Amino acid sequence: MTKRILSAAAIVVAMFGVTACSTGGGDTASAADTIMIGSVHPLSGGLAGVGGLMNDGAKLAIEDINAAGGIESLDGALLELIDGDSQGSAETGQSEAQRLISAGAVALVGTYQSDVTQNVASVAERAKVPLVIDVAVDDKILSQGYQYSFRIQPDASSMGQSGANELVAMAAASDLTINTVSYIHIEGAFGGSVFEAFKAEAEGLGITVAKEVTYSGTNFSDATTQVADALTVNPDVIVVTGYFPDNLLVAQAVKAMSPDIKAVYGIASGAFDDSSFPTSAGEAASGILSANYHYSATSDRAADIRTRFEAKYGKAMETSAMLSYQAVEVIAAGLEEGASADPVELRDAISGLSLEDPLLAFKGPIEFDERGQNKNASVIVMQVQDGVIQQVYPIDFATADLVFPTGQ
Amino acid sequence: MTKVDTSRRAVAPRAPRTSQSGARRQYMYLTIGLAVFFFLPFVLPESAQPVAVRTLIFAIMAVGWNLMSGYGGMFSFGHAAFFGVGAYTVAFLLTEYGISPWISMIVGAILSAGVGVLIAYMCLRYKLAGSYFALATFAFAQMFLLIAQGAEFLNKTEGINIPLLPQESWVMMQFDQNSYYYYWIPLGLLAIVVAVSIYYVNSRAGQFTQAIRDDAIAAESLGINVMRYRLITVALSCAITAIAGAYYTQYYLFVGPEQAFGLHVSIDALIPAVIGGMGTIWGPLVGAAVMGPLSEVIAGLLRNPPPFLEFLQGRSGLDVAVYAVLLIAIVVFMPKGIFGTIRDRWRK
């Protein structure tokens, strides 16, 4: 028995050796003139899929910047990405951030989850190293008065607010009036804050939020009850906020009941504008509207990056990965502008940036306010049409005409 | 387990002399260990310090768990409840009333002991034992998780942030990111809780507890108040676990429902003790020393692998798999835990 185990072990080790020879040596050495950027994402655990994509997005940005000659104002200094794996947990994220900073990272990007981002932001603040948040929506992260955290995407409350505005504008453009909506959202900080902001804005615009239906993100396996509950007030529109699996269920439940409503409208929905959603939901996806931050489908630069990303990694480049790419660009622009790799000077440079031609559909250049929030971050509305996600509103970003009412 | 010698001690009305000298030797080992580990941050690379701190938090939790489950025989699968009470007490008292974490750490420990006694009383009153007891404690921890997620005053799912201070402060237990104090404080706390458990295990009450663990009916027939000594053990265990939680909040400056009451916290509390050796003083420490840095070491190895493992570089998630395999191997080949197995071999 022992012998058999030993020989098995020997075979495994031998295989390791053979494979190692065939793959050849990687280059891990960092020269003195490379500038390190730390990336903290969930690379293992339940969110490894999206975390991996985001890490790849950041990596591609580094390669592109290096290929274009590095940081000009620093004599063509090259960038290097060092990975941190948060494993989806706040304390691992924190120790990874500390590790990356002590390994020499002059800035961090990350982290996808709000609670992990909170912890990493406090590390960044204490270590005086800038953190550029690619994805993390919670308002609270930037309300701590931190000086070293910057966020590119809109925060939860601004998404709820602009979600309401876009809805009214779309209705006006389609000669419709929206009087009442029902709102289905996930419990917790994310769903709650988007809902509150939407409600406040919508009521100012003459829309009644007739029903609020919440659900727990855990053990959620069927949305029929919630949708039926939402329909009891005969709303014109059902508004939805949540993550991919639960919003998929909502879409399916709506399809099954085929109610008489004008639209299903996601705000900051994790599903409705994900490229795998039309396939997963099938017919149920048809016509669904989604207000979210999104990579700019009308930008040639974004299209080029997406094509190269897919060719390289064999997967579609979701918006979150585009945000990671964008976050690295923000840091590179800060290095270029400030002509210094010192974290404190880098922070000052980033806070004064005005980055034209963002890769996301924003209403202006990337500029940070005193909290570190991108002032021009905005949402656009997408719609599933013939199994494809199209940008439909505002018109400047439209890739297809808006269909409203959506004709479920 | 250590069935033979503990039951013999339990029959004696007073702990025999051997136990006293055993305790003295254990205190001596503790002092030596403390002296050695005091200097660890000087040789450790800066990036390893967070791992060392996390390991110490694990160790404190495991020492707490071990008292109740290893020595007391009441297998807890819900120590997150007690950890979380400590963690939230510090966060709440500090953000709402500006109370120093040193004080709220003690408040949290007392509160947690009370909660633990209440839970254990209800479980034991209705004669829950073995896996039923474990499931009941698990249910309580889940209940606490749901309460924290819904409680407005605990900020619901958003959790509580400890505000960063502009300067270091002893009173508020805040230092520079890489300050050695962040290591020395939990090291000191660990030394205290280990000393407490050495004292307790060798005390009359502790001896009774072990007798109850080995055979509750026999102990009762000898006139030992079973419920009383079980609850004392639970209270002590919960108080220690709460201290780990309190320090957790103060080190990470953030606590949310998942961090405080999540299932993984209960697992983190019991794994070091099970791996290291339940019902022994040093088992939880050995277990924490192995488990704390393990995932970090493997992750580091995969990041910068030796030449023959180079193809593994960047394969994220593998560290978790290796971690799991090692865990299984230890459980299979060392059923009494690392320390327990080695000690038994030594004695033979």
Coordinates of N, CA and C in Angstrom, one line a residue, chain B residues 21 71 76 90 137 149 241 322 344:
Chain B
S21 N 1.9 19.9 39.4 CA 3.2 20.0 38.8 C 3.1 20.1 37.3
Y71 N -12.6 20.0 26.2 CA -12.6 19.7 27.6 C -14.0 19.4 28.1
S76 N -19.5 22.3 19.8 CA -20.1 23.5 19.3 C -19.8 23.7 17.8
V90 N -17.7 45.7 20.4 CA -16.6 46.7 20.2 C -17.0 47.7 19.2
T137 N -26.4 24.7 18.3 CA -25.6 25.8 18.4 C -25.4 26.5 17.0
Q149 N -28.2 41.0 10.2 CA -28.6 41.5 8.9 C -29.8 42.4 8.9
T241 N -13.7 33.4 23.3 CA -14.0 33.6 21.8 C -14.4 35.0 21.5
V322 N -5.5 22.4 -2.5 CA -4.4 21.8 -1.8 C -4.7 21.9 -0.3
D344 N 1.0 11.2 22.0 CA 0.8 9.7 22.2 C 2.0 8.9 21.8

